[in-house]
Amino acid sequence: MTDPDDNLPYHVEPEGDRFKVVDGEGKVMIATSIAANAEQYAALMNQSYRRGFKAGYRRKGAAPKK
C-alpha cells in the first residue's frame, strides 16, 4: 500500500467503479476495477522511483551516464 506521507509521485484515484494509478503530472498509468490491483501497481511504481530516479541514478530529462 502507498504511504501518503512519502510524497511519492504515483497514487491511486477512485473514479466511479474504477481505480486509476496517476503519476505526479496527472497522467493515468493504468486503470482497473480492483482497488487492490491499483494499490499494488502504485506501490511497485513508487518502489522503482525510490530505488532509481529519486536515488540519483537518473536525472530528470538527462540521458543515463556512461
Backbone as a printed PyTorch tensor [residue, N CA C, xyz], in Angstrom:
tensor([[[  0.8300,  -1.1710,   0.0000],
         [  0.0000,   0.0000,   0.0000],
         [  0.8830,   1.2460,   0.0000]],

        [[  0.4170,   2.2990,  -0.6240],
         [  1.2190,   3.5030,  -0.7140],
         [  1.1550,   4.2900,   0.5880]],

        [[  2.2160,   4.9980,   0.9040],
         [  2.3030,   5.8100,   2.1070],
         [  2.1040,   7.2650,   1.7240]],

        [[  0.9970,   7.8990,   2.1230],
         [  0.7250,   9.2770,   1.7110],
         [  1.7370,  10.2810,   2.2380]],

        [[  2.4830,   9.9320,   3.2910],
         [  3.4610,  10.8540,   3.8560],
         [  4.7710,  10.8690,   3.0760]],

        [[  4.9690,   9.9120,   2.1940],
         [  6.2190,   9.8250,   1.4300],
         [  6.3130,  10.8670,   0.3240]],

        [[  5.2130,  11.4620,  -0.0590],
         [  5.2050,  12.4530,  -1.1350],
         [  5.7340,  11.8460,  -2.4350]],

        [[  5.3120,  10.6420,  -2.7320],
         [  5.7540,   9.9270,  -3.9180],
         [  4.8510,  10.2600,  -5.1040]],

        [[  5.3580,  10.1040,  -6.3210],
         [  4.6210,  10.5640,  -7.4900],
         [  3.4220,   9.7170,  -7.9080]],

        [[  3.3670,   8.4580,  -7.5550],
         [  2.2840,   7.5950,  -8.0290],
         [  1.2680,   7.3610,  -6.9210]],

        [[  0.0000,   7.5510,  -7.2480],
         [ -1.0580,   7.3480,  -6.2670],
         [ -2.3150,   6.8550,  -6.9730]],

        [[ -3.2510,   6.3510,  -6.1760],
         [ -4.4970,   5.8040,  -6.7020],
         [ -5.6130,   6.8290,  -6.5250]],

        [[ -6.3840,   7.0150,  -7.5900],
         [ -7.5540,   7.8940,  -7.5440],
         [ -8.7780,   7.0900,  -7.9590]],

        [[ -9.7940,   7.0260,  -7.0950],
         [-11.0310,   6.3370,  -7.4860],
         [-11.8290,   7.2050,  -8.4560]],

        [[-12.4660,   6.5640,  -9.4160],
         [-13.3170,   7.2730, -10.3670],
         [-14.4870,   6.3490, -10.7060]],

        [[-15.6150,   6.5870, -10.0600],
         [-16.7600,   5.7120, -10.2620],
         [-16.4450,   4.3230,  -9.7490]],

        [[-16.5970,   3.3240, -10.6120],
         [-16.2880,   1.9420, -10.2160],
         [-14.8970,   1.5130, -10.6520]],

        [[-14.0330,   2.4700, -11.0000],
         [-12.6680,   2.1870, -11.4500],
         [-11.6760,   2.8690, -10.5260]],

        [[-10.4370,   2.4060, -10.5720],
         [ -9.3470,   2.9780,  -9.7930],
         [ -8.1980,   3.2560, -10.7460]],

        [[ -7.7460,   4.5070, -10.7680],
         [ -6.6730,   4.9200, -11.6630],
         [ -5.3880,   5.1090, -10.8820]],

        [[ -4.2830,   4.6550, -11.4620],
         [ -2.9630,   4.9550, -10.9170],
         [ -2.4580,   6.1460, -11.7100]],

        [[ -2.1980,   7.2380, -10.9960],
         [ -1.8510,   8.5090, -11.6190],
         [ -0.4520,   8.9180, -11.1700]],

        [[  0.3280,   9.4970, -12.1040],
         [  1.6630,   9.9620, -11.7350],
         [  1.6000,  11.4040, -11.2420]],

        [[  2.7410,  11.9600, -10.9030],
         [  2.8230,  13.3150, -10.3640],
         [  2.3780,  14.4030, -11.3160]],

        [[  2.3320,  14.1010, -12.6040],
         [  1.9020,  15.0780, -13.6070],
         [  0.4380,  14.9010, -13.9820]],

        [[ -0.2330,  13.9370, -13.3600],
         [ -1.6460,  13.7110, -13.6370],
         [ -1.9270,  12.7260, -14.7620]],

        [[ -0.8770,  12.0830, -15.2800],
         [ -1.0540,  11.0870, -16.3430],
         [ -1.5280,   9.7700, -15.7460]],

        [[ -2.5300,   9.1690, -16.3740],
         [ -3.0400,   7.8800, -15.9150],
         [ -2.1260,   6.7800, -16.4440]],

        [[ -1.5750,   5.9940, -15.5260],
         [ -0.6780,   4.9120, -15.9040],
         [ -1.4600,   3.6390, -16.2010]],

        [[ -2.4960,   3.3650, -15.4020],
         [ -3.3210,   2.1780, -15.5510],
         [ -4.6410,   2.4310, -14.8290]],

        [[ -5.6900,   1.7840, -15.3030],
         [ -6.9950,   1.8500, -14.6420],
         [ -7.5270,   0.4300, -14.5040]],

        [[ -8.1500,   0.1510, -13.3710],
         [ -8.6640,  -1.1860, -13.0980],
         [ -9.9170,  -1.0760, -12.2370]],

        [[-10.6940,  -2.1410, -12.2040],
         [-11.8900,  -2.1550, -11.3680],
         [-11.6070,  -2.7330,  -9.9820]],

        [[-10.3570,  -3.1460,  -9.7530],
         [ -9.9850,  -3.7780,  -8.4820],
         [ -9.0050,  -2.8580,  -7.7420]],

        [[ -9.4470,  -2.3500,  -6.5890],
         [ -8.6430,  -1.3990,  -5.8220],
         [ -7.2840,  -1.9800,  -5.4290]],

        [[ -7.2620,  -3.2440,  -5.0170],
         [ -6.0010,  -3.8650,  -4.5840],
         [ -4.9790,  -3.9040,  -5.7170]],

        [[ -5.4290,  -4.1510,  -6.9330],
         [ -4.5090,  -4.1560,  -8.0760],
         [ -3.9100,  -2.7750,  -8.2980]],

        [[ -4.7360,  -1.7520,  -8.2100],
         [ -4.2480,  -0.3790,  -8.3980],
         [ -3.2580,  -0.0060,  -7.3040]],

        [[ -3.5680,  -0.3620,  -6.0570],
         [ -2.6600,  -0.0640,  -4.9420],
         [ -1.3230,  -0.7740,  -5.1160]],

        [[ -1.3620,  -2.0250,  -5.5510],
         [ -0.1310,  -2.7870,  -5.7540],
         [  0.7060,  -2.1780,  -6.8750]],

        [[  0.0530,  -1.7910,  -7.9620],
         [  0.7750,  -1.1870,  -9.0850],
         [  1.4230,   0.1270,  -8.6520]],

        [[  0.6750,   0.9510,  -7.9130],
         [  1.2250,   2.2240,  -7.4310],
         [  2.4110,   1.9740,  -6.4970]],

        [[  2.2930,   0.9750,  -5.6330],
         [  3.3840,   0.6490,  -4.7180],
         [  4.6360,   0.2170,  -5.4840]],

        [[  4.4670,  -0.5960,  -6.5150],
         [  5.6090,  -1.0430,  -7.3250],
         [  6.2510,   0.1230,  -8.0740]],

        [[  5.4240,   1.0020,  -8.6170],
         [  5.9530,   2.1680,  -9.3320],
         [  6.7160,   3.0860,  -8.3700]],

        [[  6.1690,   3.2970,  -7.1720],
         [  6.8450,   4.1380,  -6.1880],
         [  8.1350,   3.4940,  -5.6930]],

        [[  8.1390,   2.1790,  -5.5660],
         [  9.3670,   1.4770,  -5.1720],
         [ 10.4430,   1.6660,  -6.2430]],

        [[ 10.0660,   1.5480,  -7.4860],
         [ 11.0190,   1.7710,  -8.5840],
         [ 11.5190,   3.2040,  -8.5720]],

        [[ 10.6350,   4.1310,  -8.3010],
         [ 11.0150,   5.5390,  -8.2300],
         [ 12.0420,   5.7700,  -7.1210]],

        [[ 11.7680,   5.2170,  -5.9400],
         [ 12.6950,   5.3870,  -4.8050],
         [ 14.0540,   4.7820,  -5.0990]],

        [[ 14.0710,   3.6410,  -5.7440],
         [ 15.3380,   2.9400,  -5.9990],
         [ 16.0890,   3.4900,  -7.2020]],

        [[ 15.4250,   4.1790,  -8.0720],
         [ 16.0620,   4.6660,  -9.2880],
         [ 16.1730,   6.1640,  -9.3470]],

        [[ 15.1680,   6.7940,  -9.8720],
         [ 15.2030,   8.2330, -10.1350],
         [ 15.5070,   9.0530,  -8.8840]],

        [[ 14.7590,   8.8370,  -7.8140],
         [ 14.9450,   9.6220,  -6.5970],
         [ 16.3060,   9.3650,  -5.9590]],

        [[ 16.8000,   8.1640,  -6.0980],
         [ 18.0890,   7.8070,  -5.5080],
         [ 19.2620,   8.4080,  -6.2700]],

        [[ 18.9960,   9.0240,  -7.4160],
         [ 20.0470,   9.7140,  -8.1390],
         [ 20.6410,   8.9410,  -9.2970]],

        [[ 20.0580,   7.8120,  -9.6570],
         [ 20.5980,   7.0500, -10.7710],
         [ 20.3390,   7.7390, -12.1020]],

        [[ 19.2940,   8.5270, -12.1440],
         [ 18.9980,   9.2910, -13.3590],
         [ 18.5490,  10.6850, -12.9780]],

        [[ 18.9540,  11.6190, -13.8050],
         [ 18.4850,  12.9860, -13.6290],
         [ 17.3390,  13.2070, -14.5940]],

        [[ 16.3090,  13.8780, -14.1560],
         [ 15.1450,  14.1060, -14.9930],
         [ 15.5660,  14.8430, -16.2670]],

        [[ 15.1760,  14.2820, -17.4090],
         [ 15.4560,  14.9030, -18.6890],
         [ 16.8540,  14.6520, -19.2240]],

        [[ 17.6590,  13.8960, -18.5280],
         [ 19.0320,  13.6500, -18.9780],
         [ 19.2080,  12.1850, -19.3410]],

        [[ 20.0980,  11.9590, -20.2500],
         [ 20.4300,  10.5870, -20.6370],
         [ 21.2400,   9.9410, -19.5170]],

        [[ 21.1820,   8.6300, -19.4020],
         [ 21.9790,   7.9420, -18.3800],
         [ 23.4680,   8.1930, -18.5860]],

        [[ 24.2000,   8.2670, -17.4850],
         [ 25.6560,   8.4460, -17.5680],
         [ 26.2980,   7.1770, -18.0940]],

        [[ 27.3570,   7.3270, -18.8730],
         [ 28.0690,   6.1760, -19.4300],
         [ 29.3120,   5.8990, -18.6440]]])
